Structure formats: structure tokens, C-alpha cells
Amino acid sequence: MAQLTGRMKGWLEKFGAHIGTATKAGFPTTIVVEQAAIEGDNVVVFDLTAAQAAQIQANMAENPYVALGPHAIASIRAAYQFKGSARLSGNKLKVEIKEIYCTKPGPEAALRLDVLPVEHIVKFEETRWRDSGPPK
Amino acid sequence: MKMNEEMLGALKTIGTGGVVVHLTTCSSDGIPNTVGERFIAAFGEEHIVIADMFAQKTKVNLNENPVGVITVAHPVKGRYWAFRGPCMIIMWGEDENFDFHGARAGEVLKEWGDWAAKEPPSEVPPDIRPPALCQRGVITLKVDEVYSWKPDESGRKIL
């Protein structure tokens, strides 16, 4: 099971994410939700507007797998990609994270992090970035 | 689809007053991939180009499903744009006369095939600066449509 670190949770909560969705045949639609809530170790919850929910409703019905890229300044500071299975219930989108990747440009781009013990991921973060989360 | 002046003016690297974007591609069976990109520019009025430096899954996806969405991530400043259309990577070695929806491969590579030399990321803080830049090609998206990602009007057609 993928486990989000405190740093990942902090950036996602404060800035939300670009949520990549697609039809089963691979036609993409991306929405942007500017904040999120975290439940437990690996669930990210987004409150969608009615327009956002309507925009991805059909995709979610046929293909619940989504990709998340942190929004705003987090797109620079929090170089992660999260993938997982989503469920749209009303205007609430719950994503169970199953894969976590480093997207830091360089030799570690696309490095899969969720296969590591969480203490190793934290150590990785501490040696790669100066911050431990977004500014207060 | 021609982009407007505001879009053309914003589609450049953040160090030159532009934006960071996310590029979403997906596999042919619909698994999305959404990654941040900082080396971005408009190419003419109908294409957006991104340096292919560290694109791993993006390359695999575009080889089997050549379509993408580019969304403005930072700084937004009212630019709630999502650009969608056919997308491929024009690799070094491509026939210079190859035409991708009106973009000639030789011209794309000549202008944007060595981004690090043209626009080195000198403003990027050390902890997020790429240690080395090796460009394999240019991700090129032909803008077929632009929709708004602004939360309360998400999906509204802009162009």
C-alpha cells in the first residue's frame, strides 16, 4: 500500500492538484482543484464544484484511474506524481493512492517511491529538498 | 485553432515571465500521467512545445496514444487554461520535413531542440535545479481546443 509522507500531504492539502482523467480509450481530461484533504495514509479527498464533477463524471464511470500533479507553486517545489483509483460521490472525489513517483528533473525523474519503506522515502526527501512542506 | 495574444504571451518559461504547466497524457487503455513542465513555449500560433528531457512515461504514452492536455499551474493569475489536442515527441533524427499538424520537424528542432543553451534555468534554486540537461527532442502539442479549468466553470470552451 502506498503511504504519503508528511511533506506530500502538506503540499497536496495546501495547493491541491491537477487531476488527470481519461476515457477507457485514452482521451484525457484534466481538472484542477486548488486544495485537498488527506484521510489516513493514502487517501486524498477533493471537493469538486458542480462543473468539475460534471466534467469528469463520464470518465470516472468508465475508468476510475487518475493521476495527480501538485498545483501552483507545489508544481515546482513538490515534484511528485500520484496515481490511484478514484471514486466520485456527489461532488466529492476520493482518490486511493496506489503509486507515487518522483518527478524531480534529472536522473531520478520517474523514480517510483511507494515501493520503498516510508522511512526511506522521508530520508530521500530530506536529502533532496530544503523544505519539509509548504510555508505556513 | 489559433491561440490568442494573451495565451501566446504567457506560454514561455517561468524564468522569462511565463508559466509552469502540467502535461497529461495517457496510455492507450486510459491510464493517465500528469507531470509538471517548466521548459515551455508557443510555436507559431497553433502549437505548444515542451522540452523532452526527462519524460519517461510521457514518451511511452505518446508513442501509443498521441494526445495530451496542458494545464497552467503556476503562476495562474487568471490564466485558467487547458489546451488539448494531438501531441507527439519530435525527436532528434526525425526527417526535417516531417509535418505534425502544420509544425515542421526541422523548424521545431532548430528553434527549441537545445533549450538549455537558449534559456538556461539559471534562476532555479539549487535544490530543484536539474543537475544536467540532456534533451532528446521536443514534445509538440497542436492546440485543437482550449477549455477553462477555473473551478466554477470547469470545462467551458474558451477557443
Tab-separated table of C-alpha atoms in Angstrom:
chain	number	residue	atom	x	y	z
A	1	MET	CA	0.000	0.000	0.000
A	2	ALA	CA	1.316	3.421	-0.920
A	3	GLN	CA	1.909	5.721	2.022
A	4	LEU	CA	2.040	9.502	1.743
A	5	THR	CA	4.705	11.306	3.739
A	6	GLY	CA	4.066	14.419	5.789
A	7	ARG	CA	5.734	16.509	3.107
A	8	MET	CA	3.495	15.103	0.377
A	9	LYS	CA	0.381	15.567	2.492
A	10	GLY	CA	1.287	19.160	3.314
A	11	TRP	CA	1.777	20.248	-0.284
A	12	LEU	CA	-1.346	18.440	-1.509
A	13	GLU	CA	-3.555	19.818	1.248
A	14	LYS	CA	-2.494	23.410	0.750
A	15	PHE	CA	-2.379	23.591	-3.054
A	16	GLY	CA	-4.448	20.713	-4.407
A	17	ALA	CA	-3.680	19.079	-7.712
A	18	HIS	CA	-4.180	18.801	-11.432
A	19	ILE	CA	-6.257	15.657	-11.759
A	20	GLY	CA	-5.671	13.758	-14.969
A	21	THR	CA	-8.559	11.541	-16.038
A	22	ALA	CA	-9.294	9.699	-19.262
A	23	THR	CA	-11.850	7.679	-21.107
A	24	LYS	CA	-11.176	3.961	-21.263
A	25	ALA	CA	-9.973	4.571	-24.830
A	26	GLY	CA	-7.403	7.103	-23.638
A	27	PHE	CA	-8.891	10.533	-24.322
A	28	PRO	CA	-7.689	12.801	-21.492
A	29	THR	CA	-9.441	15.492	-19.466
A	30	THR	CA	-7.697	17.380	-16.686
A	31	ILE	CA	-9.368	19.377	-13.937
A	32	VAL	CA	-7.655	21.482	-11.280
A	33	VAL	CA	-8.724	21.514	-7.636
A	34	GLU	CA	-6.882	24.067	-5.541
A	35	GLN	CA	-6.920	22.321	-2.174
A	36	ALA	CA	-7.400	18.843	-0.777
A	37	ALA	CA	-7.881	16.899	2.424
A	38	ILE	CA	-5.978	13.777	3.410
A	39	GLU	CA	-7.590	10.766	5.068
A	40	GLY	CA	-5.269	8.278	6.691
A	41	ASP	CA	-2.066	7.261	4.937
A	42	ASN	CA	-3.093	7.195	1.302
A	43	VAL	CA	-6.463	8.793	0.545
A	44	VAL	CA	-6.754	12.266	-0.968
A	45	VAL	CA	-10.185	13.906	-0.965
A	46	PHE	CA	-11.168	16.731	-3.280
A	47	ASP	CA	-14.332	18.823	-3.043
A	48	LEU	CA	-15.340	19.484	-6.624
A	49	THR	CA	-17.581	22.199	-7.943
A	50	ALA	CA	-20.663	21.111	-9.853
A	51	ALA	CA	-18.901	21.990	-13.102
A	52	GLN	CA	-15.864	19.877	-12.247
A	53	ALA	CA	-17.953	16.898	-11.196
A	54	ALA	CA	-19.967	17.102	-14.406
A	55	GLN	CA	-16.825	17.380	-16.497
A	56	ILE	CA	-15.277	14.122	-15.277
A	57	GLN	CA	-18.380	12.146	-14.367
A	58	ALA	CA	-18.394	10.040	-17.523
A	59	ASN	CA	-14.670	9.321	-17.295
A	60	MET	CA	-14.961	8.253	-13.666
A	61	ALA	CA	-17.819	5.914	-14.517
A	62	GLU	CA	-15.827	4.009	-17.129
A	63	ASN	CA	-12.236	4.497	-15.957
A	64	PRO	CA	-11.583	5.405	-12.315
A	65	TYR	CA	-7.787	5.548	-12.517
A	66	VAL	CA	-6.400	9.090	-12.157
A	67	ALA	CA	-3.065	10.879	-11.940
A	68	LEU	CA	-2.368	13.831	-9.629
A	69	GLY	CA	0.245	16.549	-10.157
A	70	PRO	CA	0.560	19.144	-7.368
A	71	HIS	CA	-0.830	22.591	-8.268
A	72	ALA	CA	0.517	26.141	-8.109
A	73	ILE	CA	3.954	26.614	-6.504
A	74	ALA	CA	3.758	22.945	-5.493
A	75	SER	CA	4.163	22.095	-9.183
A	76	ILE	CA	7.741	23.310	-8.718
A	77	ARG	CA	8.534	22.530	-5.086
A	78	ALA	CA	6.678	19.243	-4.728
A	79	ALA	CA	7.919	17.196	-7.673
A	80	TYR	CA	5.722	14.156	-7.227
A	81	GLN	CA	3.128	12.363	-9.233
A	82	PHE	CA	0.457	10.294	-7.525
A	83	LYS	CA	-1.694	7.705	-9.235
A	84	GLY	CA	-4.616	5.774	-7.909
A	85	SER	CA	-8.184	4.711	-8.070
A	86	ALA	CA	-10.830	7.392	-7.648
A	87	ARG	CA	-14.488	7.352	-6.684
A	88	LEU	CA	-16.807	10.246	-7.418
A	89	SER	CA	-19.673	10.518	-4.989
A	90	GLY	CA	-21.718	13.646	-5.476
A	91	ASN	CA	-19.164	16.440	-5.522
A	92	LYS	CA	-16.578	14.532	-3.518
A	93	LEU	CA	-13.715	12.808	-5.319
A	94	LYS	CA	-11.801	10.314	-3.192
A	95	VAL	CA	-8.536	9.033	-4.566
A	96	GLU	CA	-6.846	6.000	-3.056
A	97	ILE	CA	-3.179	6.475	-3.914
A	98	LYS	CA	-1.517	3.332	-5.243
A	99	GLU	CA	1.607	4.697	-6.942
A	100	ILE	CA	3.940	7.564	-6.034
A	101	TYR	CA	6.665	8.847	-8.349
A	102	CYS	CA	9.410	11.417	-8.011
A	103	THR	CA	9.252	13.865	-10.914
A	104	LYS	CA	12.287	15.884	-9.930
A	105	PRO	CA	14.033	16.704	-13.213
A	106	GLY	CA	17.245	14.758	-13.539
A	107	PRO	CA	18.342	11.186	-13.111
A	108	GLU	CA	15.636	10.488	-10.517
A	109	ALA	CA	12.743	11.534	-12.744
A	110	ALA	CA	10.072	8.818	-12.717
A	111	LEU	CA	11.674	7.041	-9.750
A	112	ARG	CA	8.946	5.044	-8.054
A	113	LEU	CA	8.793	5.913	-4.371
A	114	ASP	CA	5.900	3.890	-2.996
A	115	VAL	CA	7.901	0.675	-3.306
A	116	LEU	CA	10.304	1.955	-0.653
A	117	PRO	CA	9.730	1.764	3.115
A	118	VAL	CA	8.265	5.087	4.217
A	119	GLU	CA	11.301	5.926	6.349
A	120	HIS	CA	13.422	5.611	3.211
A	121	ILE	CA	11.103	7.961	1.341
A	122	VAL	CA	11.387	10.509	4.139
A	123	LYS	CA	15.169	10.217	4.056
A	124	PHE	CA	15.060	10.655	0.280
A	125	GLU	CA	13.004	13.826	0.697
A	126	GLU	CA	15.307	15.224	3.387
A	127	THR	CA	18.313	14.848	1.133
A	128	ARG	CA	16.629	16.246	-1.996
A	129	TRP	CA	14.658	19.278	-0.842
A	130	ARG	CA	15.289	22.069	1.613
A	131	ASP	CA	11.697	22.277	2.772
A	132	SER	CA	9.644	19.744	4.709
A	133	GLY	CA	6.375	21.095	3.357
A	134	PRO	CA	4.714	24.300	2.225
A	135	PRO	CA	5.332	27.573	4.051
A	136	LYS	CA	2.967	28.157	6.962
B	1	MET	CA	-7.007	26.570	-33.606
B	2	LYS	CA	-5.137	29.853	-33.183
B	3	MET	CA	-4.323	30.875	-29.629
B	4	ASN	CA	-4.963	34.454	-28.588
B	5	GLU	CA	-2.337	37.082	-27.793
B	6	GLU	CA	-2.673	36.618	-24.027
B	7	MET	CA	-2.007	32.899	-24.370
B	8	LEU	CA	0.885	33.364	-26.752
B	9	GLY	CA	2.411	35.872	-24.347
B	10	ALA	CA	2.130	33.566	-21.343
B	11	LEU	CA	3.428	30.387	-22.938
B	12	LYS	CA	7.105	30.752	-22.149
B	13	THR	CA	9.423	29.630	-19.394
B	14	ILE	CA	8.698	30.903	-15.921
B	15	GLY	CA	12.155	32.474	-15.755
B	16	THR	CA	11.193	34.756	-18.634
B	17	GLY	CA	7.814	35.702	-17.171
B	18	GLY	CA	5.852	32.656	-18.295
B	19	VAL	CA	4.294	29.691	-16.557
B	20	VAL	CA	4.858	26.176	-15.294
B	21	VAL	CA	2.313	23.729	-16.697
B	22	HIS	CA	1.199	20.161	-16.242
B	23	LEU	CA	1.082	17.830	-19.215
B	24	THR	CA	-1.404	14.981	-19.052
B	25	THR	CA	-1.043	12.050	-21.425
B	26	CYS	CA	-2.432	8.561	-21.120
B	27	SER	CA	-1.796	5.034	-22.209
B	28	SER	CA	-3.960	3.567	-24.929
B	29	ASP	CA	-6.009	1.819	-22.267
B	30	GLY	CA	-6.611	5.035	-20.355
B	31	ILE	CA	-4.074	5.232	-17.521
B	32	PRO	CA	-3.283	8.955	-17.156
B	33	ASN	CA	0.097	10.513	-16.435
B	34	THR	CA	0.289	14.120	-15.205
B	35	VAL	CA	3.667	15.814	-14.810
B	36	GLY	CA	4.942	19.363	-14.334
B	37	GLU	CA	6.910	21.002	-17.121
B	38	ARG	CA	8.921	24.236	-16.991
B	39	PHE	CA	10.534	24.354	-20.444
B	40	ILE	CA	7.541	25.517	-22.455
B	41	ALA	CA	6.876	27.856	-25.380
B	42	ALA	CA	4.376	28.654	-28.087
B	43	PHE	CA	5.471	27.582	-31.547
B	44	GLY	CA	3.642	29.730	-34.052
B	45	GLU	CA	0.027	30.384	-33.117
B	46	GLU	CA	-1.280	26.827	-33.000
B	47	HIS	CA	1.327	24.696	-31.260
B	48	ILE	CA	2.819	24.423	-27.781
B	49	VAL	CA	6.281	22.918	-27.356
B	50	ILE	CA	7.905	21.419	-24.254
B	51	ALA	CA	11.464	20.152	-23.901
B	52	ASP	CA	11.696	16.380	-23.799
B	53	MET	CA	14.387	15.966	-21.184
B	54	PHE	CA	13.105	13.643	-18.504
B	55	ALA	CA	9.821	12.431	-19.959
B	56	GLN	CA	9.665	8.705	-19.304
B	57	LYS	CA	6.051	7.592	-19.192
B	58	THR	CA	5.055	10.563	-21.341
B	59	LYS	CA	7.125	9.168	-24.186
B	60	VAL	CA	5.647	5.700	-23.838
B	61	ASN	CA	2.133	7.121	-23.737
B	62	LEU	CA	2.556	9.417	-26.723
B	63	ASN	CA	4.027	6.595	-28.778
B	64	GLU	CA	0.818	4.616	-28.349
B	65	ASN	CA	-1.759	7.379	-27.830
B	66	PRO	CA	-0.726	10.734	-29.325
B	67	VAL	CA	-2.992	13.170	-27.487
B	68	GLY	CA	-2.417	15.433	-24.496
B	69	VAL	CA	-3.748	18.186	-22.244
B	70	ILE	CA	-1.622	21.097	-20.995
B	71	THR	CA	-2.927	22.973	-17.950
B	72	VAL	CA	-1.450	26.149	-16.479
B	73	ALA	CA	-0.158	25.500	-12.968
B	74	HIS	CA	1.904	28.465	-11.797
B	75	PRO	CA	1.553	31.386	-11.598
B	76	VAL	CA	-2.105	31.250	-12.587
B	77	LYS	CA	-3.014	34.965	-12.488
B	78	GLY	CA	-6.387	34.327	-14.114
B	79	ARG	CA	-4.947	32.053	-16.787
B	80	TYR	CA	-7.263	29.093	-16.220
B	81	TRP	CA	-6.419	27.417	-19.492
B	82	ALA	CA	-6.404	23.784	-20.564
B	83	PHE	CA	-5.064	23.160	-24.066
B	84	ARG	CA	-5.959	19.818	-25.637
B	85	GLY	CA	-5.021	18.239	-28.912
B	86	PRO	CA	-2.808	15.802	-30.783
B	87	CYS	CA	0.628	15.527	-29.252
B	88	MET	CA	3.891	13.792	-30.095
B	89	ILE	CA	7.592	13.998	-29.412
B	90	ILE	CA	9.601	15.270	-32.358
B	91	MET	CA	12.870	13.500	-31.689
B	92	TRP	CA	16.318	14.462	-32.856
B	93	GLY	CA	16.833	12.443	-36.033
B	94	GLU	CA	13.321	12.978	-37.309
B	95	ASP	CA	13.010	13.830	-41.017
B	96	GLU	CA	13.251	17.611	-41.037
B	97	ASN	CA	10.366	17.776	-43.495
B	98	PHE	CA	8.053	15.725	-41.302
B	99	ASP	CA	4.914	17.752	-40.726
B	100	PHE	CA	2.995	17.450	-37.468
B	101	HIS	CA	-0.301	19.234	-37.971
B	102	GLY	CA	1.431	22.228	-39.535
B	103	ALA	CA	4.642	22.192	-37.472
B	104	ARG	CA	7.698	21.204	-39.499
B	105	ALA	CA	10.056	18.964	-37.518
B	106	GLY	CA	13.230	20.668	-38.711
B	107	GLU	CA	11.944	24.093	-37.681
B	108	VAL	CA	10.767	22.884	-34.272
B	109	LEU	CA	14.119	21.243	-33.540
B	110	LYS	CA	16.108	24.175	-34.854
B	111	GLU	CA	14.273	26.631	-32.596
B	112	TRP	CA	13.690	24.513	-29.487
B	113	GLY	CA	15.898	21.440	-29.768
B	114	ASP	CA	18.562	22.781	-27.395
B	115	TRP	CA	16.613	24.582	-24.711
B	116	ALA	CA	19.399	24.650	-22.160
B	117	ALA	CA	21.570	26.702	-24.495
B	118	LYS	CA	18.742	29.032	-25.440
B	119	GLU	CA	17.206	29.541	-21.997
B	120	PRO	CA	19.393	28.083	-19.249
B	121	PRO	CA	17.459	27.662	-15.978
B	122	SER	CA	19.816	29.915	-14.054
B	123	GLU	CA	17.033	31.325	-11.842
B	124	VAL	CA	16.059	27.923	-10.463
B	125	PRO	CA	17.024	27.317	-6.805
B	126	PRO	CA	19.749	24.685	-6.347
B	127	ASP	CA	17.533	22.091	-4.668
B	128	ILE	CA	15.136	21.928	-7.613
B	129	ARG	CA	17.509	22.704	-10.470
B	130	PRO	CA	18.187	19.820	-12.872
B	131	PRO	CA	21.781	18.661	-12.375
B	132	ALA	CA	22.228	18.193	-16.123
B	133	LEU	CA	20.092	18.880	-19.146
B	134	CYS	CA	20.053	16.364	-21.980
B	135	GLN	CA	17.318	16.996	-24.481
B	136	ARG	CA	16.090	14.154	-26.684
B	137	GLY	CA	13.500	16.071	-28.618
B	138	VAL	CA	10.550	18.427	-28.388
B	139	ILE	CA	7.108	17.476	-27.134
B	140	THR	CA	4.739	19.204	-29.542
B	141	LEU	CA	1.009	19.688	-28.989
B	142	LYS	CA	-1.280	21.010	-31.690
B	143	VAL	CA	-3.983	23.057	-29.973
B	144	ASP	CA	-7.353	21.749	-31.112
B	145	GLU	CA	-9.357	23.231	-28.251
B	146	VAL	CA	-8.931	25.344	-25.151
B	147	TYR	CA	-11.217	24.930	-22.166
B	148	SER	CA	-11.300	26.624	-18.795
B	149	TRP	CA	-10.194	24.766	-15.686
B	150	LYS	CA	-11.475	27.553	-13.435
B	151	PRO	CA	-13.310	25.566	-10.777
B	152	ASP	CA	-16.761	27.140	-11.108
B	153	GLU	CA	-16.772	26.982	-14.906
B	154	SER	CA	-14.530	23.975	-15.483
B	155	GLY	CA	-14.861	22.605	-18.987
B	156	ARG	CA	-16.260	25.788	-20.525
B	157	LYS	CA	-14.946	26.141	-24.033
B	158	ILE	CA	-12.662	29.168	-24.454
B	159	LEU	CA	-11.463	28.541	-28.010
